[in-house]
Short mmCIF file of C-alpha atoms in Angstrom, two decimals:
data_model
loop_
_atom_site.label_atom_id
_atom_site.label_comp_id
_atom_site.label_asym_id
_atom_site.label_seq_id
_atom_site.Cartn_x
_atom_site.Cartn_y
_atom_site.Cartn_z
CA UNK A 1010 31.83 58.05 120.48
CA UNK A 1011 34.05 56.33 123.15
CA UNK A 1012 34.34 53.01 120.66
CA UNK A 1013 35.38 55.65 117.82
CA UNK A 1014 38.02 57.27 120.33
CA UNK A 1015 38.94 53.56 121.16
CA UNK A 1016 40.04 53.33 117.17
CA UNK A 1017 41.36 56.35 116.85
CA UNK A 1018 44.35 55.19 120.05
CA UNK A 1019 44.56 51.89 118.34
CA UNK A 1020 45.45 53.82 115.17
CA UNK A 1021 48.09 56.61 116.94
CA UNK A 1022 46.04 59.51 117.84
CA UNK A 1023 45.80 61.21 120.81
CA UNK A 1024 42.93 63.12 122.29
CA UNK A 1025 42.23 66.04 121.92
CA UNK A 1026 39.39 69.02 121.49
CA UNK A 1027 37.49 68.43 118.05
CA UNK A 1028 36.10 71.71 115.77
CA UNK A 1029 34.22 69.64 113.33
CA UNK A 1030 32.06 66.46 113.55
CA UNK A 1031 31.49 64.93 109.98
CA UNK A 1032 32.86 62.16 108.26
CA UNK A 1033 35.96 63.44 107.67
CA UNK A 1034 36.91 61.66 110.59
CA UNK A 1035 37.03 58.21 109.17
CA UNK A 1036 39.95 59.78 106.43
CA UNK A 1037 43.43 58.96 106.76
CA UNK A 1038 45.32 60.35 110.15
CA UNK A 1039 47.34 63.29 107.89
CA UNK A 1040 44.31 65.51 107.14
CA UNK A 1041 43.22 65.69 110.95
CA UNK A 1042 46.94 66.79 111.22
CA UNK A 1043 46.49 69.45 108.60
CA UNK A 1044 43.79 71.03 110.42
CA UNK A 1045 45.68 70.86 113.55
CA UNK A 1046 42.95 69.00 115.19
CA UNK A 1047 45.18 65.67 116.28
CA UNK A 1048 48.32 65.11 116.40
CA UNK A 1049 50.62 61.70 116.14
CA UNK A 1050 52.62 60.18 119.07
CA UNK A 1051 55.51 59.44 117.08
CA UNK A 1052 55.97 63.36 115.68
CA UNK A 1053 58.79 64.88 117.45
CA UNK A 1054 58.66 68.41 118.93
CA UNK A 1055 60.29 71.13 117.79
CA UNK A 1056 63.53 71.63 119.75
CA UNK A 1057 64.82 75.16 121.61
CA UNK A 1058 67.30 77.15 120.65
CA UNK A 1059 68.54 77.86 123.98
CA UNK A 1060 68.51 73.44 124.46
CA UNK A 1061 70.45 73.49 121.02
CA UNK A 1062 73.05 75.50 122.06
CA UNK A 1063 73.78 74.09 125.56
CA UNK A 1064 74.03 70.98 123.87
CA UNK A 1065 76.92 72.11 120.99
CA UNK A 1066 78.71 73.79 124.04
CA UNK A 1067 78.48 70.63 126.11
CA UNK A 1068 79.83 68.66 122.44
CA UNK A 1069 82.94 70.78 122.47
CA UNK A 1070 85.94 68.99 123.66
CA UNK A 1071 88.52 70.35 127.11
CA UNK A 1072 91.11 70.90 124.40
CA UNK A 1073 89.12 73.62 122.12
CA UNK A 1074 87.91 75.37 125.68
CA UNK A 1075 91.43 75.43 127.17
CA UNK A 1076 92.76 76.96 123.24
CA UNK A 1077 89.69 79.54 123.81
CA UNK A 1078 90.77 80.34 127.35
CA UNK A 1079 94.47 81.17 126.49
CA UNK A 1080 93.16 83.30 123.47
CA UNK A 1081 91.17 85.18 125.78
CA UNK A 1082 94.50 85.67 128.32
CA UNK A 1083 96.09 86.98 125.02
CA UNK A 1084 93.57 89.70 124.33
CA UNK A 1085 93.22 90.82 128.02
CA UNK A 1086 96.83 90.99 128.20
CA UNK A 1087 97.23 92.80 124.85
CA UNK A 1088 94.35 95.79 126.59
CA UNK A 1089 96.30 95.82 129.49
CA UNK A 1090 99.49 96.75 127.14
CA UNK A 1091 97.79 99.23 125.74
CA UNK A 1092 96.79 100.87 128.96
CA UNK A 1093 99.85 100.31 130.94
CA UNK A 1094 102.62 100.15 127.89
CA UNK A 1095 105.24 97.01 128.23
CA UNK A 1096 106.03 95.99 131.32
CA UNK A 1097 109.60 97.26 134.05
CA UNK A 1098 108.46 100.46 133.44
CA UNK A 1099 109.84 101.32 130.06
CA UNK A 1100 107.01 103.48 127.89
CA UNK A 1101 107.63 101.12 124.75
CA UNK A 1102 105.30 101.15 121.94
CA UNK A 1103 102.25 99.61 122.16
CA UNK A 1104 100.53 96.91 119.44
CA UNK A 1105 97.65 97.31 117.34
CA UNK A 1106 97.56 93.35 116.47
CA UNK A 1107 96.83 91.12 118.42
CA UNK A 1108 99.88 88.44 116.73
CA UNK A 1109 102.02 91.50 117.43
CA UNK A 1110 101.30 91.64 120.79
CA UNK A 1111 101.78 87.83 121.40
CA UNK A 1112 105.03 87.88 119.76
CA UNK A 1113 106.34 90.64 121.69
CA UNK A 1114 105.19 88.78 124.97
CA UNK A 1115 107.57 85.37 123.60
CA UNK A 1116 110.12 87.33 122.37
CA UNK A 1117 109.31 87.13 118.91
CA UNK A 1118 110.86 89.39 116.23
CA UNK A 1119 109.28 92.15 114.90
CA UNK A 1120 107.81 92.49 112.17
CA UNK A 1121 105.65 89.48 112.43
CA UNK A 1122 107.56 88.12 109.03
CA UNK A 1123 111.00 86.04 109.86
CA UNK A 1124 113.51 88.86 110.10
CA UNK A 1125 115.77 86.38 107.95
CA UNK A 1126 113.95 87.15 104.95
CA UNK A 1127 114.29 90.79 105.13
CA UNK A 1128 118.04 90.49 105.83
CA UNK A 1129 118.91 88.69 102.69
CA UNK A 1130 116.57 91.38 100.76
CA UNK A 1131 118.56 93.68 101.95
CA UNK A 1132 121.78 92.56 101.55
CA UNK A 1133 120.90 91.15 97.82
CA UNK A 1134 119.52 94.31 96.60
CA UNK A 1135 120.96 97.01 98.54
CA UNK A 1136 119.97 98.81 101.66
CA UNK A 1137 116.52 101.13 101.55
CA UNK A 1138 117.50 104.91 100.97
CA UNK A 1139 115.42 108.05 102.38
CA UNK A 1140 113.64 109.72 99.21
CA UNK A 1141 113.56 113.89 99.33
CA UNK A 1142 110.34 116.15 98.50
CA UNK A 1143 110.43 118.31 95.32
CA UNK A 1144 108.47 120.78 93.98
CA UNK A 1145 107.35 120.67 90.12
CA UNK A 1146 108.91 123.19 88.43
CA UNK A 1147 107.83 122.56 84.82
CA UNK A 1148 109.12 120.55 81.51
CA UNK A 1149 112.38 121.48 79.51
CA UNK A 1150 113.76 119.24 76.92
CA UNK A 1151 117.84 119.24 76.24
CA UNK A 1152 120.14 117.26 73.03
CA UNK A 1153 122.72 114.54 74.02
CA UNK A 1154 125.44 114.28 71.98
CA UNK A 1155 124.17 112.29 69.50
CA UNK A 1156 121.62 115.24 69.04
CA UNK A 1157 118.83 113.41 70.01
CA UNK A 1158 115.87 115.26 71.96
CA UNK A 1159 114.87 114.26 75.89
CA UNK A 1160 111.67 115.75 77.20
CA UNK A 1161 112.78 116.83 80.68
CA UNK A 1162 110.93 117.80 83.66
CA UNK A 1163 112.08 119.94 86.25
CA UNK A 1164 112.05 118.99 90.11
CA UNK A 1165 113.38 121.18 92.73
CA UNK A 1166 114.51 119.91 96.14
CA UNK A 1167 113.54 123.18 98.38
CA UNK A 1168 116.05 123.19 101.69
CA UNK A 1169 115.06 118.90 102.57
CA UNK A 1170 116.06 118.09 106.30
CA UNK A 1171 115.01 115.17 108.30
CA UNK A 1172 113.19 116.21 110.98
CA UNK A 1173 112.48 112.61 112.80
CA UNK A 1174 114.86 109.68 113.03
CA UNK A 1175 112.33 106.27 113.77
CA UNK A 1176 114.28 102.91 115.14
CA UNK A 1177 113.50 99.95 116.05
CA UNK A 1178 113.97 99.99 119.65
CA UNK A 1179 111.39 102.81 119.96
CA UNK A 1180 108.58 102.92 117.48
CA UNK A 1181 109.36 99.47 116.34
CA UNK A 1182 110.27 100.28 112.69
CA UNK A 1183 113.27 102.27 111.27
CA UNK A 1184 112.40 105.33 109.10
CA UNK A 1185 113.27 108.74 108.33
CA UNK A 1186 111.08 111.85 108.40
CA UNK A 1187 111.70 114.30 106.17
CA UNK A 1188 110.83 118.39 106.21
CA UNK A 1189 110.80 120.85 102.85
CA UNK A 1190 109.66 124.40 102.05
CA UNK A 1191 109.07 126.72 105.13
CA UNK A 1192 106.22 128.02 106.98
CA UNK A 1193 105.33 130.93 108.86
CA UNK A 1194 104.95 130.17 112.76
CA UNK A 1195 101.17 131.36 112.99
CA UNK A 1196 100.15 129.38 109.89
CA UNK A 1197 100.86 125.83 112.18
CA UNK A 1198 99.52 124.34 115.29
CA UNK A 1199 101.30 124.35 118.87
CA UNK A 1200 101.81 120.71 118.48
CA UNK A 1201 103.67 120.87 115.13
CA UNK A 1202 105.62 123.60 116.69
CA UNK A 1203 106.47 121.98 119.07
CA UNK A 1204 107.60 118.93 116.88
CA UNK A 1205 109.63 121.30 115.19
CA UNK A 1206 111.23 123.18 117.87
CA UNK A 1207 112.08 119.97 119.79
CA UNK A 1208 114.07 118.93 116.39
CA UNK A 1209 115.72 122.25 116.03
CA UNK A 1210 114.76 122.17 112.72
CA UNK A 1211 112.93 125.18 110.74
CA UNK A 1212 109.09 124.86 110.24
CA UNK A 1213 108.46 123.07 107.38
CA UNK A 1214 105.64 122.96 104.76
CA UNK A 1215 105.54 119.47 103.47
CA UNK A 1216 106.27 116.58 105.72
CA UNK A 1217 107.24 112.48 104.58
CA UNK A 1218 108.30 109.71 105.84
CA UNK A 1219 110.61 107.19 104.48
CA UNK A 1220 111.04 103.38 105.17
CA UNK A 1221 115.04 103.41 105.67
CA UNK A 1222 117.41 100.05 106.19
CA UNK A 1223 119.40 100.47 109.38
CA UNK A 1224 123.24 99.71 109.53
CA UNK A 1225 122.77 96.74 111.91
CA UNK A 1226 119.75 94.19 111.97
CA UNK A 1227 118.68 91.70 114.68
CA UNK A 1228 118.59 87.87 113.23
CA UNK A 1229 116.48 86.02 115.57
CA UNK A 1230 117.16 82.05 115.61
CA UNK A 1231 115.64 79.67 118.10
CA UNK A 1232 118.36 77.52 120.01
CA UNK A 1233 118.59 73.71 119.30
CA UNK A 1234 118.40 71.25 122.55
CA UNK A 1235 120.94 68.32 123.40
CA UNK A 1236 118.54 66.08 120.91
CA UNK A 1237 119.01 68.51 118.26
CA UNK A 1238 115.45 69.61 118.20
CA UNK A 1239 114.94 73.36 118.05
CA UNK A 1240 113.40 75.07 121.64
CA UNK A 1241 111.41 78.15 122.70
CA UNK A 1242 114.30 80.48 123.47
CA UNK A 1243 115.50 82.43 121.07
CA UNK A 1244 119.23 83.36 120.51
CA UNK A 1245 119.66 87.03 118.61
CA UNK A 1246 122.78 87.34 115.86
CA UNK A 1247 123.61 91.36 114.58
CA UNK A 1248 124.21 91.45 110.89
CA UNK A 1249 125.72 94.43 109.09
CA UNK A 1250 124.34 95.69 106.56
CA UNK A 1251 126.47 97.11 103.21
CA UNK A 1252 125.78 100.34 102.52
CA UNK A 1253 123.44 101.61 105.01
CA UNK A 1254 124.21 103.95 107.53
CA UNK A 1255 122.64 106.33 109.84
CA UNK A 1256 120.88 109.53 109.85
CA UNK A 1257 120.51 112.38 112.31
CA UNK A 1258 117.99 114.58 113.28
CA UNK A 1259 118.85 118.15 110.95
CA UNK A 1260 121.15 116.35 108.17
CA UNK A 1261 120.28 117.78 104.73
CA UNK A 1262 119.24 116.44 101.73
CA UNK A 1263 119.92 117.92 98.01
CA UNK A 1264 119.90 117.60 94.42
CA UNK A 1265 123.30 115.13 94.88
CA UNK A 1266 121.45 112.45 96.88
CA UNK A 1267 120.86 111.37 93.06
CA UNK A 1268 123.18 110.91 90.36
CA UNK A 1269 122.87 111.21 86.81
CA UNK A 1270 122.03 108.17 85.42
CA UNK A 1271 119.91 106.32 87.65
CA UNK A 1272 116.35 105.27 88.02
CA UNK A 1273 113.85 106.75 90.38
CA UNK A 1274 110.14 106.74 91.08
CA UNK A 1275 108.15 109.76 91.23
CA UNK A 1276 104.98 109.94 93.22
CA UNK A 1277 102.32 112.77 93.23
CA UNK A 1278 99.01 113.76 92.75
CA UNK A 1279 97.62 113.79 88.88
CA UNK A 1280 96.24 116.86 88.15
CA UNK A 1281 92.27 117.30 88.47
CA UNK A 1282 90.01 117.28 85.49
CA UNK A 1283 86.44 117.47 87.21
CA UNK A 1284 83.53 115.94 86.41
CA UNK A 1285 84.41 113.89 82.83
CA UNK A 1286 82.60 111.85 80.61
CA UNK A 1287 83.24 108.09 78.92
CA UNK A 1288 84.81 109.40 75.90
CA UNK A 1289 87.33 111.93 78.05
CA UNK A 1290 88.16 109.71 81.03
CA UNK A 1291 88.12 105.99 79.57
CA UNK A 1292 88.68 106.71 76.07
CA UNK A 1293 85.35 105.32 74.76
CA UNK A 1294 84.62 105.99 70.94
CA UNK A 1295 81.07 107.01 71.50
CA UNK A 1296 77.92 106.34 69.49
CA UNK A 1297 76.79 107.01 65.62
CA UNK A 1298 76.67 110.37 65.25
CA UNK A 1299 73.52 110.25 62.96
CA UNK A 1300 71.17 107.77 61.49
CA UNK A 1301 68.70 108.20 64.70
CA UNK A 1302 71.05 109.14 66.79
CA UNK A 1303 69.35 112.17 69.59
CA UNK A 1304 71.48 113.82 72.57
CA UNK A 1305 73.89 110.63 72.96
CA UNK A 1306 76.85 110.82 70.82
CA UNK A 1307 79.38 111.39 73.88
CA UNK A 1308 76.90 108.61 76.06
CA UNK A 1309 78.71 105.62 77.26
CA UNK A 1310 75.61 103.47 76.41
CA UNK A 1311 74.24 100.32 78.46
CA UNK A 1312 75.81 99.44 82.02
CA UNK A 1313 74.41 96.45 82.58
CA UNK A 1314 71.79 93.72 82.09
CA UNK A 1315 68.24 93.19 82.88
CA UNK A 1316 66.52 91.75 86.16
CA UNK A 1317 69.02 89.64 86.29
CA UNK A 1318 71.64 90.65 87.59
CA UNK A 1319 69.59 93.35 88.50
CA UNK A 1320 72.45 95.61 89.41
CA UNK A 1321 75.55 97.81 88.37
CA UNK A 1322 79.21 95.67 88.43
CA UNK A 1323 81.43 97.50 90.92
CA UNK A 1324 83.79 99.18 88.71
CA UNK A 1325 82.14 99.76 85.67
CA UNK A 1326 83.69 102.34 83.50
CA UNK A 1327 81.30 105.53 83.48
CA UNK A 1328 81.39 108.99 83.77
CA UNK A 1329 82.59 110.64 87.20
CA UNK A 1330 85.93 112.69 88.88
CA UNK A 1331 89.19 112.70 86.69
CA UNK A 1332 92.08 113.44 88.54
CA UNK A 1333 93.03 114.22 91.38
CA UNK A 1334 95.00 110.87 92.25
CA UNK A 1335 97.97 109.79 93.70
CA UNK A 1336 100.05 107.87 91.45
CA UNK A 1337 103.33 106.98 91.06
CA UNK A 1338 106.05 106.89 87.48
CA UNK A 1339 107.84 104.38 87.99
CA UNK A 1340 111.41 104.06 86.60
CA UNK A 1341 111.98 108.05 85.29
CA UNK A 1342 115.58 108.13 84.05
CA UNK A 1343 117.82 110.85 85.89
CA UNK A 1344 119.38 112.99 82.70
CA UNK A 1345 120.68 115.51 84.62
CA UNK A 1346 121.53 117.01 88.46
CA UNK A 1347 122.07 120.95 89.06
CA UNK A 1348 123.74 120.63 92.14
CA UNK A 1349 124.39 123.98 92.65
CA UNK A 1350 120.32 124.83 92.67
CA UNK A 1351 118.97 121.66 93.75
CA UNK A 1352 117.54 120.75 90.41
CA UNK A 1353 116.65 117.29 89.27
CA UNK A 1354 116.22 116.45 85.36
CA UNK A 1355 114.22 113.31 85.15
CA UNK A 1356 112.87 112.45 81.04
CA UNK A 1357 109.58 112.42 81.00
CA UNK A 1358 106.64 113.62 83.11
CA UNK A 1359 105.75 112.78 86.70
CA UNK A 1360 102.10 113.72 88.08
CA UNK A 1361 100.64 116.56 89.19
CA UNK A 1362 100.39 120.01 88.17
CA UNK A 1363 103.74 123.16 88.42
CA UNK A 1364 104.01 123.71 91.55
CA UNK A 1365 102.85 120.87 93.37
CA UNK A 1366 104.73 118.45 95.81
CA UNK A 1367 106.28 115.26 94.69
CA UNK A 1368 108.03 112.31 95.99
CA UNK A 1369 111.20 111.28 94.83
CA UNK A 1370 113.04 107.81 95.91
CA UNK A 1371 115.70 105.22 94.14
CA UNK A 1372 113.47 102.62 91.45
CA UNK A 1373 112.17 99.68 93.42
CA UNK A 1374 112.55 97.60 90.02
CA UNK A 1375 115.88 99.26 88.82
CA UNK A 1376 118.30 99.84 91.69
CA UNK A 1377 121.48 100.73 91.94
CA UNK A 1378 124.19 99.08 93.31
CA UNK A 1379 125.69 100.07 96.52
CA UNK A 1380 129.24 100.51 94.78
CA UNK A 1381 127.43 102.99 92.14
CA UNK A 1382 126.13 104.92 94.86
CA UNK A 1383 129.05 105.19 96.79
CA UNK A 1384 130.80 106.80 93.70
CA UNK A 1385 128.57 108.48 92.13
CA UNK A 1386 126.32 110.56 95.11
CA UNK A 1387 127.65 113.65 96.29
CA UNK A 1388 129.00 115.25 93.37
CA UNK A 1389 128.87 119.56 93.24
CA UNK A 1390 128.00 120.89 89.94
CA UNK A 1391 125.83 119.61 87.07
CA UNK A 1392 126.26 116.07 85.94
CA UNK A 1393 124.90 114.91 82.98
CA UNK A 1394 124.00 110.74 81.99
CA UNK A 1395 126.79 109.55 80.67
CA UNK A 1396 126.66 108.75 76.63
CA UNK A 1397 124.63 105.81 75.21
CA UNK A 1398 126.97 103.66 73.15
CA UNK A 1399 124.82 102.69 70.49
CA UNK A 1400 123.82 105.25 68.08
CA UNK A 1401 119.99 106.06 68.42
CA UNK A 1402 119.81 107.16 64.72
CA UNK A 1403 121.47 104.16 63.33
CA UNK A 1404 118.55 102.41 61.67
CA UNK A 1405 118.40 105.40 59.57
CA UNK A 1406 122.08 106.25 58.43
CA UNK A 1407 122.36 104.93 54.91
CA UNK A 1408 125.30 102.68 54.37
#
């Protein structure tokens, strides 16, 4: 036994506790290690976790640690923002990024987008106006005077007031809030009376806010050194901006912030259908209706695969809630304005049901100019889209 243990040294084993004594033992070194019964000097051992990580930490270079370290300064001083506000004592707005809050600590312009950009948006397609809240009246139709037909429907602005001015220098943003319809003082909560009483404004049903373009915009622009090269201050340039202006808290908006003739967008919720099949929601044809066909003539049919995939695709068309949606028409034509009775005459239809609450705003696609607006908003009376040129029944006149 001691020559055979001899051997087995001279051939790379170790010693160690046998189970079985047979003559396996003269067999090659990797069935012994199978059984677990030997093991070879030259196998490695498994290494710890815990050893693996200390040794990636101790890997990592000064420079990544130091980055880490300042990005952990950031996000303390970003929670300490939050709990104190900004610092000499003014109660600023607080951040809810933590880029914000870094570029408000360098003096950074807000938003976190170069404020250059949305300067020359502004001035190239016109200053953002405050939209109004409406209330679906219904569907008309009227003849132009070529005596062609318009489906109309109906809005009516009910008593609009902006009831919060946002800027800048205190929420961070500029917008308008706007107030329609009225309420009854029980049917609201003490802090929405209070919102409205400190406003001086008459309790409101509906409530909206509107992104707005203020008169004058801060251009931030960092200063250039003696080599020409450009530094970490920042120098700040005010740029007017054509044809906005400012709003106060109480000014009211009616059926003459529009003219006839423009392009608007109207946003509201579609009307609900319930619980709708294929054929009703998506439009599907549905199957045979005979020639073996049994309870699935309105079925939408197979969804998917077999055990491979082995699942549903997100999105796939089937049977579920219609309606109820907020979507938005864009680029309704404004045929007529009732000044007089707030009424606004856009062709076509906008979502929702009569009765329900709508958004109305100027076309994000087809704006109008600022010189349009200046002469054409604030007219009293009914205005009507001026006449096309070209004949609409042309094609059918017989020469």
């Amino acid at each position: 036994r001691e020559r055979e243990r001899e051997r087995e040294r001279e051939r790379g084993f170790v010693d160690g506790e046998r189970r079985h004594e047979s003559r396996r033992d003269s067999r090659p070194p990797r069935l012994h290690a199978r059984h677990g019964v030997l093991l070879r000097e030259t196998q490695k051992p498994k290494e710890n976790a815990a050893q693996v990580r200390a040794e990636k930490v101790r890997r990592e270079s000064e420079e990544t640690r130091r980055v880490r370290g300042i990005e952990n300064q950031m996000m303390m001083m970003m929670m300490m923002m939050r709990r104190d506000g900004m610092t000499k004592g003014n109660n600023k707005r607080t951040y809810a990024s933590q880029a914000k809050a870094v570029d408000a600590i360098f003096k950074r312009p807000l938003p976190h987008k170069t404020q250059e950009s949305v300067i020359k948006a502004a001035q190239t397609f016109g200053p953002k106006r405050p939209g109004v809240i409406a209330v679906k009246a219904g569907m008309t139709c009227d003849w132009d005077e070529w005596g062609k037909r318009h489906p109309l429907t109906v809005l009516w602005i009910d008593d609009n007031q902006i009831v919060q001015v946002k800027t800048e220098e205190n929420e961070g943003y500029a917008s308008v809030q706007v107030g329609s319809g009225y309420k009854k003082p029980k049917s609201v909560s003490k802090p929405e009376l209070g919102h409205f009483r400190k406003a001086q404004v008459p309790i409101k049903r509906f409530l909206s806010e509107f992104r707005v373009t203020p008169p004058t915009m801060k251009m931030y622009k960092e200063k250039e050194d003696e080599e020409g090269e450009e530094g970490t201050e920042l120098e700040i340039e005010t740029v007017e901006i054509k044809g906005a202006r400012e709003y106060k808290v109480g000014e009211s908006l009616n059926a003459n912030h529009f003219f006839a003739g423009q392009y608007v967008d109207v946003q509201g919720i579609t009307s609900g259908k319930g619980f709708a099949g294929p054929m009703k929601r998506w439009g599907f044809s549905g199957q045979p209706a005979s020639h073996g066909n049994t309870k699935k003539h309105r079925a939408h049919g197979s969804i998917g695969q077999c055990q491979d995939p082995g699942r549903v695709f997100k999105g796939k068309k089937m049977a579920g809630q219609m309606g109820g949606r907020k979507r938005t028409v864009q680029n309704c034509f404004v045929y007529k304005i009732d000044s007089e009775r707030n009424l606004v005459y856009v062709r076509g239809q906008v979502p929702g049901r009569k009765g329900s609450m709508v958004k109305i705003r100027d076309a994000l696609r087809k704006k109008a100019t600022v010189e349009e607006l200046e002469a054409k908003i604030g007219k009293i009376g009914v205005t009507i889209a001026p006449k096309i040129s070209k004949d609409p029944y042309s094609a059918y006149n017989k020469e």
